[in-house]
Each structure stands twice: as C-alpha cells, then as structure tokens.
Tab-separated table of C-alpha atoms (C1' of nucleotides) in Angstrom:
chain	number	residue	atom	x	y	z
A	1	MET	CA	-3.656	-46.814	11.112
A	2	VAL	CA	-5.276	-43.489	11.858
A	3	LYS	CA	-6.524	-43.353	15.412
A	4	LYS	CA	-9.845	-41.980	16.513
A	5	LYS	CA	-8.409	-39.135	18.555
A	6	GLU	CA	-6.385	-37.978	15.612
A	7	LEU	CA	-9.508	-38.058	13.496
A	8	ILE	CA	-11.327	-35.995	16.070
A	9	GLY	CA	-8.397	-33.681	16.067
A	10	GLN	CA	-8.438	-33.513	12.307
A	11	THR	CA	-12.113	-32.676	12.028
A	12	GLN	CA	-12.120	-30.344	14.989
A	13	SER	CA	-9.127	-28.451	13.748
A	14	LYS	CA	-10.497	-28.355	10.214
A	15	ILE	CA	-13.601	-26.747	11.694
A	16	PHE	CA	-11.555	-24.434	13.858
A	17	ASP	CA	-9.414	-23.271	10.961
A	18	ALA	CA	-12.414	-22.737	8.709
A	19	ALA	CA	-14.219	-20.822	11.465
A	20	THR	CA	-11.147	-18.669	12.012
A	21	GLU	CA	-11.044	-17.729	8.352
A	22	VAL	CA	-14.753	-17.003	8.066
A	23	PHE	CA	-14.997	-15.022	11.301
A	24	GLU	CA	-11.902	-12.984	10.446
A	25	GLU	CA	-13.313	-12.267	7.014
A	26	LYS	CA	-16.927	-11.483	7.841
A	27	GLY	CA	-17.036	-10.851	11.571
A	28	TYR	CA	-19.403	-12.546	13.996
A	29	ALA	CA	-22.598	-11.013	12.631
A	30	GLY	CA	-21.666	-11.592	8.996
A	31	ALA	CA	-20.451	-15.172	9.445
A	32	ARG	CA	-22.780	-18.079	8.639
A	33	MET	CA	-22.595	-21.512	10.194
A	34	GLN	CA	-23.331	-22.963	6.769
A	35	GLY	CA	-20.426	-21.000	5.325
A	36	ILE	CA	-18.077	-22.367	7.971
A	37	ALA	CA	-19.292	-25.913	7.363
A	38	ASP	CA	-18.776	-25.474	3.627
A	39	ARG	CA	-15.256	-24.161	4.055
A	40	ALA	CA	-14.430	-27.031	6.403
A	41	GLY	CA	-15.879	-29.457	3.879
A	42	ILE	CA	-18.351	-30.947	6.332
A	43	ASN	CA	-22.006	-31.021	7.237
A	44	LYS	CA	-23.588	-28.241	9.246
A	45	ALA	CA	-24.881	-30.729	11.810
A	46	LEU	CA	-21.329	-31.836	12.439
A	47	LEU	CA	-20.403	-28.289	13.265
A	48	HIS	CA	-22.999	-28.285	16.018
A	49	TYR	CA	-21.770	-31.671	17.160
A	50	TYR	CA	-18.311	-30.277	17.918
A	51	PHE	CA	-19.289	-26.744	18.891
A	52	ARG	CA	-22.820	-26.621	20.199
A	53	THR	CA	-23.637	-23.047	19.189
A	54	LYS	CA	-22.313	-20.247	17.015
A	55	ASP	CA	-21.406	-18.336	20.170
A	56	GLN	CA	-19.384	-21.223	21.531
A	57	LEU	CA	-17.488	-21.637	18.277
A	58	PHE	CA	-16.909	-17.913	18.041
A	59	MET	CA	-15.657	-17.671	21.600
A	60	ALA	CA	-13.185	-20.493	21.018
A	61	VAL	CA	-11.822	-18.791	17.910
A	62	PHE	CA	-11.876	-15.310	19.358
A	63	HIS	CA	-9.964	-16.114	22.506
A	64	VAL	CA	-7.246	-17.960	20.627
A	65	LEU	CA	-6.834	-15.004	18.286
A	66	LEU	CA	-6.898	-12.397	21.031
A	67	LYS	CA	-4.263	-14.284	22.969
A	68	LYS	CA	-2.178	-14.752	19.816
A	69	MET	CA	-2.137	-11.004	19.243
A	70	PHE	CA	-1.369	-10.041	22.827
A	71	ASP	CA	1.267	-12.696	23.362
A	72	LYS	CA	3.096	-11.365	20.352
A	73	ILE	CA	2.874	-7.816	21.626
A	74	LEU	CA	3.805	-8.512	25.189
A	75	SER	CA	6.428	-11.231	24.959
A	76	ILE	CA	8.954	-8.881	23.448
A	77	PHE	CA	8.522	-6.215	26.069
A	78	MET	CA	9.057	-8.782	28.811
A	79	GLU	CA	12.575	-9.681	27.714
A	80	GLU	CA	15.866	-8.336	29.063
A	81	ALA	CA	17.011	-5.539	26.791
A	82	THR	CA	17.131	-1.772	26.544
A	83	PHE	CA	13.957	0.039	25.547
A	84	LYS	CA	15.544	0.976	22.256
A	85	GLU	CA	16.393	-2.628	21.465
A	86	LYS	CA	12.933	-3.787	22.443
A	87	LEU	CA	11.369	-1.146	20.223
A	88	ARG	CA	13.306	-2.440	17.196
A	89	ARG	CA	12.528	-6.060	17.984
A	90	PHE	CA	8.879	-5.237	18.547
A	91	LEU	CA	8.509	-3.454	15.238
A	92	ASP	CA	10.398	-6.162	13.365
A	93	GLU	CA	8.491	-9.073	14.808
A	94	ASN	CA	5.112	-7.442	15.084
A	95	ILE	CA	5.200	-6.274	11.475
A	96	ASP	CA	6.195	-9.753	10.296
A	97	PHE	CA	3.330	-11.116	12.359
A	98	LEU	CA	0.886	-8.593	10.914
A	99	ILE	CA	1.934	-9.329	7.332
A	100	LYS	CA	1.056	-12.955	8.024
A	101	ASN	CA	-2.194	-12.051	9.838
A	102	PRO	CA	-3.462	-8.945	8.088
A	103	LYS	CA	-7.126	-9.411	9.017
A	104	LEU	CA	-6.502	-10.031	12.668
A	105	PRO	CA	-6.313	-6.466	14.079
A	106	LEU	CA	-9.463	-5.168	12.450
A	107	PHE	CA	-11.323	-8.314	13.424
A	108	LEU	CA	-10.343	-8.004	17.076
A	109	LEU	CA	-10.938	-4.266	17.180
A	110	ASN	CA	-14.400	-4.665	15.764
A	111	GLU	CA	-15.597	-7.560	17.808
A	112	ILE	CA	-14.376	-5.968	21.023
A	113	SER	CA	-16.022	-2.679	20.141
A	114	HIS	CA	-19.301	-4.452	19.344
A	115	ASN	CA	-19.071	-6.387	22.600
A	116	PRO	CA	-16.620	-5.003	25.165
A	117	ALA	CA	-17.291	-7.951	27.480
A	118	LEU	CA	-15.162	-10.056	25.137
A	119	ALA	CA	-12.047	-8.428	26.547
A	120	GLU	CA	-12.947	-9.121	30.163
A	121	GLY	CA	-11.415	-12.585	30.337
A	122	LEU	CA	-7.978	-11.498	29.243
A	123	LYS	CA	-8.041	-8.345	31.288
A	124	GLU	CA	-8.297	-10.131	34.618
A	125	LYS	CA	-6.537	-13.335	33.744
A	126	LEU	CA	-3.267	-11.908	32.540
A	127	GLN	CA	-3.237	-8.681	34.503
A	128	TYR	CA	-2.313	-6.679	31.467
A	129	GLY	CA	-3.673	-3.702	33.350
A	130	GLN	CA	-0.311	-3.303	34.990
A	131	ILE	CA	1.687	-3.442	31.796
A	132	ARG	CA	2.223	0.280	31.560
A	133	ASP	CA	3.848	0.433	34.998
A	134	LEU	CA	5.848	-2.733	34.386
A	135	ILE	CA	7.393	-1.425	31.214
A	136	TYR	CA	8.025	1.981	32.641
A	137	ASP	CA	9.646	0.700	35.823
A	138	ARG	CA	12.039	-1.526	33.876
A	139	HIS	CA	13.180	1.355	31.710
A	140	SER	CA	12.566	4.366	33.899
A	141	LYS	CA	16.132	5.617	33.654
A	142	GLU	CA	16.303	5.330	29.874
A	143	LEU	CA	12.813	6.768	29.392
A	144	LYS	CA	13.386	9.643	31.784
A	145	GLY	CA	16.463	10.401	29.748
A	146	TYR	CA	14.126	10.885	26.785
A	147	GLY	CA	11.878	13.138	28.845
A	148	ILE	CA	9.157	10.495	29.140
A	149	LYS	CA	7.299	10.544	32.437
A	150	LYS	CA	5.180	7.653	33.652
A	151	SER	CA	2.098	9.656	32.700
A	152	ASP	CA	3.401	9.887	29.130
A	153	MET	CA	3.483	6.109	28.739
A	154	PRO	CA	-0.005	5.727	27.255
A	155	GLN	CA	0.867	8.273	24.561
A	156	LEU	CA	4.100	6.510	23.760
A	157	MET	CA	2.704	2.978	23.827
A	158	ILE	CA	-0.262	3.824	21.635
A	159	THR	CA	2.044	5.626	19.240
A	160	ILE	CA	4.290	2.575	18.908
A	161	MET	CA	1.363	0.194	18.567
A	162	GLY	CA	-0.230	2.449	15.985
A	163	MET	CA	2.947	2.661	13.938
A	164	SER	CA	2.714	-1.050	13.230
A	165	VAL	CA	-0.974	-1.889	13.550
A	166	PHE	CA	-2.668	1.101	11.928
A	167	PRO	CA	-1.340	0.596	8.383
A	168	VAL	CA	-2.653	-2.971	8.371
A	169	ALA	CA	-6.022	-2.107	9.899
A	170	ALA	CA	-6.550	0.963	7.730
A	171	ARG	CA	-5.027	-0.380	4.542
A	172	ASP	CA	-8.192	-0.406	2.408
A	173	MET	CA	-9.128	3.079	3.515
A	174	MET	CA	-5.678	4.522	2.962
A	175	ALA	CA	-5.752	2.900	-0.469
A	176	ILE	CA	-8.429	5.423	-1.437
A	177	MET	CA	-5.745	8.090	-1.197
A	178	MET	CA	-2.851	5.835	-2.187
A	179	PRO	CA	-3.942	3.260	-4.754
A	180	GLN	CA	-0.582	1.500	-4.704
A	181	MET	CA	-1.669	0.067	-1.319
A	182	ASN	CA	-4.131	-2.153	-3.155
A	183	ASP	CA	-1.265	-4.190	-4.569
A	184	THR	CA	-0.395	-6.726	-1.889
A	185	ARG	CA	3.188	-7.068	-3.040
A	186	LYS	CA	3.698	-3.317	-2.808
A	187	PHE	CA	1.883	-3.153	0.495
A	188	ASN	CA	4.087	-5.834	2.001
A	189	ALA	CA	7.160	-3.991	0.744
A	190	PHE	CA	5.761	-0.879	2.393
A	191	MET	CA	5.421	-2.771	5.659
A	192	GLN	CA	8.976	-4.071	5.416
A	193	GLU	CA	10.182	-0.521	4.867
A	194	ARG	CA	8.107	0.519	7.818
A	195	LYS	CA	10.189	-1.488	10.274
A	196	GLU	CA	13.099	0.856	9.700
A	197	PHE	CA	11.009	3.979	9.181
A	198	ALA	CA	9.028	3.540	12.387
A	199	ALA	CA	12.009	2.611	14.538
A	200	GLY	CA	13.990	5.579	13.250
A	201	PHE	CA	11.019	7.902	13.566
A	202	VAL	CA	10.256	6.992	17.171
A	203	MET	CA	13.861	6.965	18.332
A	204	THR	CA	14.591	10.306	16.688
A	205	ALA	CA	11.538	11.817	18.305
A	206	LEU	CA	12.526	10.432	21.693
A	207	LYS	CA	16.200	11.365	21.588
A	208	ASN	CA	15.485	14.954	20.619
A	209	ARG	CA	12.409	15.417	22.758
A	210	LYS	CA	12.330	18.659	24.688
A	211	LYS	CA	12.195	17.852	28.381
B	1	MET	CA	-48.096	25.572	9.311
B	2	VAL	CA	-45.715	22.693	8.768
B	3	LYS	CA	-45.307	22.018	5.107
B	4	LYS	CA	-45.226	18.591	3.528
B	5	LYS	CA	-41.651	18.803	2.372
B	6	GLU	CA	-40.515	19.650	5.854
B	7	LEU	CA	-42.472	16.697	7.188
B	8	ILE	CA	-40.828	14.452	4.645
B	9	GLY	CA	-37.563	15.944	5.655
B	10	GLN	CA	-38.331	15.360	9.315
B	11	THR	CA	-39.203	11.691	8.902
B	12	GLN	CA	-36.487	11.036	6.386
B	13	SER	CA	-33.839	12.643	8.509
B	14	LYS	CA	-35.133	10.920	11.642
B	15	ILE	CA	-34.674	7.660	9.752
B	16	PHE	CA	-31.299	8.711	8.431
B	17	ASP	CA	-30.038	9.672	11.865
B	18	ALA	CA	-31.312	6.472	13.439
B	19	ALA	CA	-29.780	4.408	10.649
B	20	THR	CA	-26.472	6.211	11.088
B	21	GLU	CA	-26.416	5.375	14.777
B	22	VAL	CA	-27.382	1.745	14.335
B	23	PHE	CA	-25.023	1.084	11.424
B	24	GLU	CA	-22.131	2.765	13.223
B	25	GLU	CA	-22.844	0.720	16.319
B	26	LYS	CA	-23.484	-2.709	14.827
B	27	GLY	CA	-22.146	-2.578	11.284
B	28	TYR	CA	-24.093	-3.546	8.184
B	29	ALA	CA	-24.373	-7.242	9.001
B	30	GLY	CA	-25.313	-6.657	12.627
B	31	ALA	CA	-27.866	-3.916	11.975
B	32	ARG	CA	-31.575	-4.758	11.845
B	33	MET	CA	-34.171	-2.810	9.913
B	34	GLN	CA	-36.539	-3.261	12.853
B	35	GLY	CA	-33.899	-1.821	15.164
B	36	ILE	CA	-33.519	1.222	12.958
B	37	ALA	CA	-37.288	1.696	12.776
B	38	ASP	CA	-37.523	1.438	16.566
B	39	ARG	CA	-34.791	3.989	17.112
B	40	ALA	CA	-36.442	6.342	14.639
B	41	GLY	CA	-39.773	5.825	16.423
B	42	ILE	CA	-41.561	4.659	13.292
B	43	ASN	CA	-42.956	1.602	11.604
B	44	LYS	CA	-40.708	-0.767	9.692
B	45	ALA	CA	-42.851	-0.450	6.574
B	46	LEU	CA	-42.217	3.274	6.604
B	47	LEU	CA	-38.513	2.597	6.500
B	48	HIS	CA	-39.012	0.698	3.267
B	49	TYR	CA	-41.225	3.468	1.988
B	50	TYR	CA	-38.392	5.991	2.207
B	51	PHE	CA	-35.467	3.661	1.530
B	52	ARG	CA	-36.544	0.660	-0.480
B	53	THR	CA	-33.955	-1.802	0.799
B	54	LYS	CA	-31.422	-2.212	3.573
B	55	ASP	CA	-28.661	-1.835	0.991
B	56	GLN	CA	-30.050	1.432	-0.269
B	57	LEU	CA	-30.354	2.846	3.234
B	58	PHE	CA	-26.882	1.637	4.101
B	59	MET	CA	-25.359	3.116	0.972
B	60	ALA	CA	-26.934	6.490	1.706
B	61	VAL	CA	-25.561	6.495	5.231
B	62	PHE	CA	-22.190	5.066	4.296
B	63	HIS	CA	-21.408	7.559	1.578
B	64	VAL	CA	-22.311	10.523	3.751
B	65	LEU	CA	-20.061	9.221	6.509
B	66	LEU	CA	-17.178	8.365	4.205
B	67	LYS	CA	-17.312	11.810	2.674
B	68	LYS	CA	-17.557	13.417	6.109
B	69	MET	CA	-14.366	11.680	7.188
B	70	PHE	CA	-12.400	12.419	4.037
B	71	ASP	CA	-13.514	16.008	3.738
B	72	LYS	CA	-12.262	16.588	7.248
B	73	ILE	CA	-8.928	14.986	6.467
B	74	LEU	CA	-8.359	16.614	3.128
B	75	SER	CA	-9.732	20.116	3.577
B	76	ILE	CA	-6.940	21.074	5.920
B	77	PHE	CA	-4.191	19.848	3.659
B	78	MET	CA	-5.628	21.872	0.787
B	79	GLU	CA	-5.190	25.226	2.515
B	80	GLU	CA	-2.324	27.702	2.142
B	81	ALA	CA	0.130	27.116	4.956
B	82	THR	CA	3.439	25.498	5.738
B	83	PHE	CA	3.482	21.741	6.234
B	84	LYS	CA	4.255	22.240	9.895
B	85	GLU	CA	1.252	24.516	10.362
B	86	LYS	CA	-0.987	22.116	8.480
B	87	LEU	CA	0.182	19.252	10.640
B	88	ARG	CA	-0.808	21.113	13.791
B	89	ARG	CA	-4.156	22.188	12.378
B	90	PHE	CA	-4.827	18.684	11.122
B	91	LEU	CA	-4.144	17.088	14.484
B	92	ASP	CA	-6.171	19.724	16.327
B	93	GLU	CA	-9.202	19.561	14.111
B	94	ASN	CA	-9.119	15.881	13.319
B	95	ILE	CA	-8.848	14.929	16.972
B	96	ASP	CA	-11.764	17.210	17.851
B	97	PHE	CA	-13.699	15.602	15.028
B	98	LEU	CA	-12.819	12.104	16.230
B	99	ILE	CA	-13.825	12.864	19.810
B	100	LYS	CA	-17.239	13.815	18.444
B	101	ASN	CA	-17.392	10.808	16.097
B	102	PRO	CA	-15.575	8.037	17.930
B	103	LYS	CA	-17.303	5.156	16.165
B	104	LEU	CA	-16.785	6.494	12.680
B	105	PRO	CA	-13.252	5.253	11.857
B	106	LEU	CA	-13.776	1.647	12.909
B	107	PHE	CA	-17.109	1.569	11.127
B	108	LEU	CA	-15.623	2.800	7.853
B	109	LEU	CA	-12.546	0.593	8.144
B	110	ASN	CA	-14.666	-2.465	8.682
B	111	GLU	CA	-17.256	-1.932	6.038
B	112	ILE	CA	-14.633	-1.126	3.421
B	113	SER	CA	-12.622	-4.185	4.364
B	114	HIS	CA	-15.723	-6.389	4.155
B	115	ASN	CA	-16.612	-4.845	0.807
B	116	PRO	CA	-13.804	-2.953	-0.946
B	117	ALA	CA	-16.166	-1.897	-3.736
B	118	LEU	CA	-17.652	0.606	-1.281
B	119	ALA	CA	-14.602	2.802	-1.731
B	120	GLU	CA	-14.788	2.826	-5.516
B	121	GLY	CA	-17.180	5.740	-5.791
B	122	LEU	CA	-15.023	8.136	-3.825
B	123	LYS	CA	-11.827	6.944	-5.397
B	124	GLU	CA	-12.785	7.981	-8.905
B	125	LYS	CA	-15.061	10.863	-8.088
B	126	LEU	CA	-12.701	12.917	-6.001
B	127	GLN	CA	-9.402	11.758	-7.439
B	128	TYR	CA	-7.910	11.256	-4.050
B	129	GLY	CA	-5.457	8.961	-5.760
B	130	GLN	CA	-3.327	11.966	-6.516
B	131	ILE	CA	-3.320	13.350	-3.020
B	132	ARG	CA	0.123	12.106	-2.150
B	133	ASP	CA	1.694	13.949	-5.082
B	134	LEU	CA	-0.396	17.053	-4.476
B	135	ILE	CA	0.693	17.394	-0.891
B	136	TYR	CA	4.294	16.606	-1.657
B	137	ASP	CA	4.547	19.065	-4.540
B	138	ARG	CA	3.155	21.893	-2.441
B	139	HIS	CA	5.690	21.321	0.305
B	140	SER	CA	8.575	19.717	-1.527
B	141	LYS	CA	11.114	22.252	-0.321
B	142	GLU	CA	10.093	22.000	3.322
B	143	LEU	CA	9.788	18.206	3.193
B	144	LYS	CA	13.092	17.751	1.418
B	145	GLY	CA	14.595	19.848	4.183
B	146	TYR	CA	13.384	17.140	6.582
B	147	GLY	CA	14.886	14.439	4.395
B	148	ILE	CA	11.496	13.269	3.143
B	149	LYS	CA	11.504	12.082	-0.458
B	150	LYS	CA	8.342	11.681	-2.499
B	151	SER	CA	8.600	7.927	-1.993
B	152	ASP	CA	8.563	8.482	1.782
B	153	MET	CA	5.175	10.202	1.643
B	154	PRO	CA	3.051	7.102	2.254
B	155	GLN	CA	5.068	6.339	5.391
B	156	LEU	CA	4.696	9.887	6.639
B	157	MET	CA	1.014	10.249	5.792
B	158	ILE	CA	0.022	6.959	7.352
B	159	THR	CA	2.040	7.847	10.426
B	160	ILE	CA	0.231	11.162	10.822
B	161	MET	CA	-3.179	9.611	10.188
B	162	GLY	CA	-2.429	6.825	12.620
B	163	MET	CA	-1.376	9.250	15.332
B	164	SER	CA	-4.914	10.645	15.453
B	165	VAL	CA	-7.109	7.796	14.205
B	166	PHE	CA	-5.531	4.737	15.804
B	167	PRO	CA	-6.213	5.644	19.440
B	168	VAL	CA	-9.905	6.096	18.666
B	169	ALA	CA	-10.212	2.951	16.567
B	170	ALA	CA	-8.228	0.798	18.961
B	171	ARG	CA	-9.475	2.297	22.203
B	172	ASP	CA	-11.289	-0.760	23.546
B	173	MET	CA	-8.368	-3.010	22.754
B	174	MET	CA	-5.779	-0.704	24.251
B	175	ALA	CA	-7.996	-0.510	27.310
B	176	ILE	CA	-7.104	-4.141	28.008
B	177	MET	CA	-3.576	-2.951	28.748
B	178	MET	CA	-4.579	0.484	30.031
B	179	PRO	CA	-7.873	0.316	31.913
B	180	GLN	CA	-8.013	4.078	32.356
B	181	MET	CA	-8.983	4.257	28.665
B	182	ASN	CA	-12.379	2.834	29.569
B	183	ASP	CA	-13.285	6.082	31.304
B	184	THR	CA	-14.562	8.368	28.550
B	185	ARG	CA	-13.613	11.512	30.427
B	186	LYS	CA	-10.044	10.295	30.822
B	187	PHE	CA	-9.921	9.086	27.257
B	188	ASN	CA	-11.032	12.449	25.933
B	189	ALA	CA	-8.412	14.144	28.075
B	190	PHE	CA	-5.883	11.728	26.601
B	191	MET	CA	-6.965	12.739	23.111
B	192	GLN	CA	-6.679	16.423	23.971
B	193	GLU	CA	-3.177	15.809	25.249
B	194	ARG	CA	-2.464	13.910	22.079
B	195	LYS	CA	-2.809	17.002	19.910
B	196	GLU	CA	0.345	18.418	21.436
B	197	PHE	CA	2.101	15.092	21.902
B	198	ALA	CA	1.602	13.995	18.300
B	199	ALA	CA	2.501	17.335	16.765
B	200	GLY	CA	5.663	17.553	18.862
B	201	PHE	CA	6.539	13.936	18.212
B	202	VAL	CA	6.213	14.168	14.449
B	203	MET	CA	7.975	17.525	14.132
B	204	THR	CA	10.848	16.423	16.343
B	205	ALA	CA	11.253	13.256	14.308
B	206	LEU	CA	11.198	15.246	11.067
B	207	LYS	CA	13.539	18.030	12.121
B	208	ASN	CA	16.189	15.644	13.396
B	209	ARG	CA	15.789	13.027	10.723
B	210	LYS	CA	19.054	11.747	9.285
B	211	LYS	CA	19.071	12.529	5.593
C	1	DT	C1'	-17.872	-61.399	15.710
C	2	DC	C1'	-20.757	-58.811	18.552
C	3	DT	C1'	-21.579	-54.790	21.024
C	4	DA	C1'	-21.088	-50.244	22.615
C	5	DT	C1'	-19.420	-45.811	21.498
C	6	DC	C1'	-18.148	-42.194	18.579
C	7	DT	C1'	-18.698	-39.749	14.154
C	8	DT	C1'	-21.284	-38.099	10.202
C	9	DT	C1'	-25.325	-37.139	7.525
C	10	DG	C1'	-30.014	-35.652	5.423
C	11	DA	C1'	-34.120	-33.953	6.674
C	12	DC	C1'	-36.430	-31.133	9.488
C	13	DC	C1'	-38.010	-27.152	12.816
C	14	DA	C1'	-38.636	-22.643	14.882
C	15	DA	C1'	-37.173	-18.065	14.992
C	16	DT	C1'	-35.569	-14.142	12.731
C	17	DT	C1'	-35.394	-10.981	9.098
C	18	DA	C1'	-35.919	-8.184	4.790
C	19	DG	C1'	-39.424	-6.818	2.219
C	20	DT	C1'	-44.704	-6.398	0.482
C	21	DT	C1'	-49.499	-5.024	0.403
C	22	DA	C1'	-53.773	-3.107	1.011
C	23	DA	C1'	-56.115	-0.205	3.743
C	24	DA	C1'	-56.332	3.834	6.827
C	25	DT	C1'	-54.935	8.384	7.936
C	26	DT	C1'	-53.275	12.873	6.940
C	27	DA	C1'	-52.117	16.675	3.967
C	28	DT	C1'	-52.713	19.364	-0.460
C	29	DT	C1'	-55.153	21.170	-4.260
C	30	DT	C1'	-59.147	22.763	-6.635
D	1	DA	C1'	-65.991	20.606	0.739
D	2	DA	C1'	-64.556	17.191	-2.389
D	3	DA	C1'	-61.080	14.979	-4.780
D	4	DT	C1'	-56.406	13.784	-5.131
D	5	DA	C1'	-51.975	12.692	-3.537
D	6	DA	C1'	-48.709	11.665	0.072
D	7	DT	C1'	-47.759	9.378	4.464
D	8	DT	C1'	-48.277	5.798	7.941
D	9	DT	C1'	-49.727	1.444	9.744
D	10	DA	C1'	-50.935	-3.600	10.821
D	11	DA	C1'	-50.705	-7.840	8.995
D	12	DC	C1'	-48.562	-10.749	6.012
D	13	DT	C1'	-44.977	-13.454	2.983
D	14	DA	C1'	-40.788	-15.690	1.536
D	15	DA	C1'	-36.238	-16.605	2.456
D	16	DT	C1'	-32.528	-17.229	5.563
D	17	DT	C1'	-30.468	-18.969	9.535
D	18	DG	C1'	-29.200	-21.278	13.945
D	19	DG	C1'	-30.112	-25.373	15.781
D	20	DT	C1'	-32.184	-30.402	16.377
D	21	DC	C1'	-32.915	-35.339	15.630
D	22	DA	C1'	-33.042	-39.905	14.385
D	23	DA	C1'	-30.739	-42.931	11.746
D	24	DA	C1'	-26.620	-44.548	9.213
D	25	DG	C1'	-21.621	-45.385	9.156
D	26	DA	C1'	-17.254	-46.039	11.251
D	27	DT	C1'	-14.195	-47.594	15.204
D	28	DA	C1'	-12.532	-49.926	19.185
D	29	DG	C1'	-12.866	-53.291	22.790
D	30	DA	C1'	-14.679	-57.887	24.604
DNA sequence: TCTATCTTTGACCAATTAGTTAAATTATTT
DNA sequence: AAATAATTTAACTAATTGGTCAAAGATAGA
C-alpha cells in the first residue's frame, strides 16, 4: 500500500521537478504558477498548498540548483591531487555535468544578476570566499612553477571556469556565427572534444608561461 | 527654434534609451511598460504612441543591441592584420566595450535562449554563418603553423570569446567565490589586466601547441 | 465504523499589466 | 490669426496572474 508520506513526497517532488524545469526555461519573471501546475499535472491551488508563494517555490528550486552547481565545481578542487590532475578531472566532470544540465548556468547567472541577494546565503554559509586562497595554498609550489602568483588566481580560475561554462551559456548566440551549434548532437560532440582541447590549451599556456 | 522632428527625436530617443536600460536590467519578461515610461519621464500612453506594443519596443531595442555586440566582435576580425595582431586588438577593444556595456552579454544570451527566433534576422541578413571559414581562410597559414585545423576553429573562437565575455557575464556568480569582484573598481581593474593575461594565455597555448 | 487529519479541487478575488480612447495641449502651415 | 496636424495626458478597459477559500475526497487511527 502506498503510504501518505510517500504520496506527499510524490506530489511535492512532482511539483519541485516541474518548477525546476519551468524556472530554468523561462526564469523567475517569465515563469507562471499556472504553467508549473500544468507541467506537474495538478491544480494551481495545490501548488500554493505545498509552496505558499511563487517566491517560496522559486527560492527552494534556486538554492538546490545553486548548490548543485557549486558542489560540482568545488568538490573536485578539494580532493588530493596535483593541480594538473584536478584541472583534467574538473573539465571532464564539469562538462559532463553541463551537457546534462545545459540550462543551468544561464539560469543561475541571470537570476543572480537580477537579484544579487540570492547569492548571499551561499556566500556566508559555505565560505566560498576563501576558495581562491585555499586552492592556491594547496598548489603553491606547482602554480609558482607555472609563474602563477596568488594575485593571478582570479584570472586563472575564471579562465578555467569559462572554458567549460561559456560554450553552454553562450551556445545560442555563438550559433549565429556557427550554425552547426544548433544541432544538439553536434554541440554535445563539440563539448566532448572540448574536454581535451581545454585541458591541453590551459596546460600548454601554463607550462610555457613567461615568468 | 526647436523643430518638430528634433522633438520627436528627443522623445523617441528618451524612450529608446530608457527602454534599453530597463530591458537590459530586467529582461523582457521582467520589464514593465510603466517602468520604462517612468524612467523616460513620460506618460505610459505616450510610450504606446511611439511604439505600439511592448514587443515592438523590445524588438527595436534588441536588434540595435544585438547588432552593436556583433559589429564590435566582427569588425576587428575583418581588418588586414595577422591573427596574432587581431587577437590583441579584439581583446583590447572588446574588453573596453564590455566594461562600458556590462549588462549587454547576459541580456542577449538570455533573450536569445528564451526565444531563439530572435537571432534569425541577423543570421540570414549578415551571413555570419560563414564567419568561421572566412577567418580561417584569411589566416590559414598562420593558424596551421599553430596546429589549428579548420575543424578546430569553433573551439578556438569560443575560447577567445569566452576569455573576454565570460568574466562580465558571470561576474556576480564568480563573486560568490571571489568577493573582490563585487567592487566595480576592482572588477574593472581585473578586466584591464585581462587584456594582457588573455592575449598572452592564448598566444602561448597556440605557439606551443602539439601538432 | 467513526472521526480527525491531510490532500485535492473548482470557483473566486484583488492586484497588476498591456493597451485604448477621447480630449487637451502644442507646434506647423497657410 | 485661423486651421490643421502632431504630441501629450488622464482615465479607462480587458486580460492575466498570484493567491485564497470553502467544500469534497482520501487516509489513518481509535
């Protein structure tokens, strides 16, 4: 027999999944409670029964997605390995993640830019503020060998992030110049290729960097 | 004496400027006609007098901004110069442009992703579809010397674009990990630094690329 | 089975929002 | 100066949208 709590779970997670899809697709301002209810296959009143307001529902979805993205990014750099190894693992795993969640980066970028307060929670809670120092300190010898000073870390980190995230976020715009990007199969192949291209590109640039 | 056409121009361009600001800030779905009227210092009915509907006003603004962005990108690569020189000029000028128009990339990315048809006009009109071949053919000798085949061009182009555009588009998100990015003065200094960093990074990676 | 609680729904409400209209004001032409 | 045309406004309308409510249906415990 199906228990009540499982039913709650079913409905609530049906709602949550539908809300995730709709918010990712249309953004907060473009999303409609009715549209979320429709996609979840339920009544709009039931939506408000489980999540009192649009803001509450959005916040629940947003924070799960933000954490999902950052956990992926950060977990790899917290492991025990050389910087070079981490770079490869990061690009491999992050690109796989992005292929599976192609709408996520642009969604997060947009919502945060429309409402910077959204990032506040994570900022304090997980102390990501220190991440630059943490990474640098763990690999200072290796990075110094590449001519990277602590003050260069933002440049390097944003470069690495951009190598994987930018193509996914900017896909539709780049497709104006490169129509083959419109074909999802080709785009995914491009992203697979990119694992190797990006890792090679960054490591070559680092190893031959003038100090 | 102020002529009628200038007056029209004044009001129309006041509206256009206000609409540009509001759309860039809030996106199509988040923008309000009343908000645009307020920012332009006029009545809402007057908005509809000059631009019949929200869609019409948005389209006018959007296409100007899309063209602005692409002209900037493409003009440099159409000049007579070596690829290396173009790369430097592109990063210099594009980063200056982005510092002045920090909300532009995310706005365009978002609106196109919410409504891919928006890109159609430009795609056909300016034949950007061929840009990859155009650039490659002009620099095939130099690029082949770096071990770049024609099929590598998308990887290279998206890398170069991402080096300049990503930091601006992802600023607020990267600021979660690097709080100093929240300070506009520091961020702009970072972008200035990036001209040199990115140019050096890309050229080093190209020159030492294994073929 | 009876009761209390939890879940789901249809109908409704109030606020917001894009868009209209008719009249008033200002500018242009003759 | 008078007539005509363009510009601007206040007040309004219709549709959309987030949110409520009371009642019906389902579930679990006594």
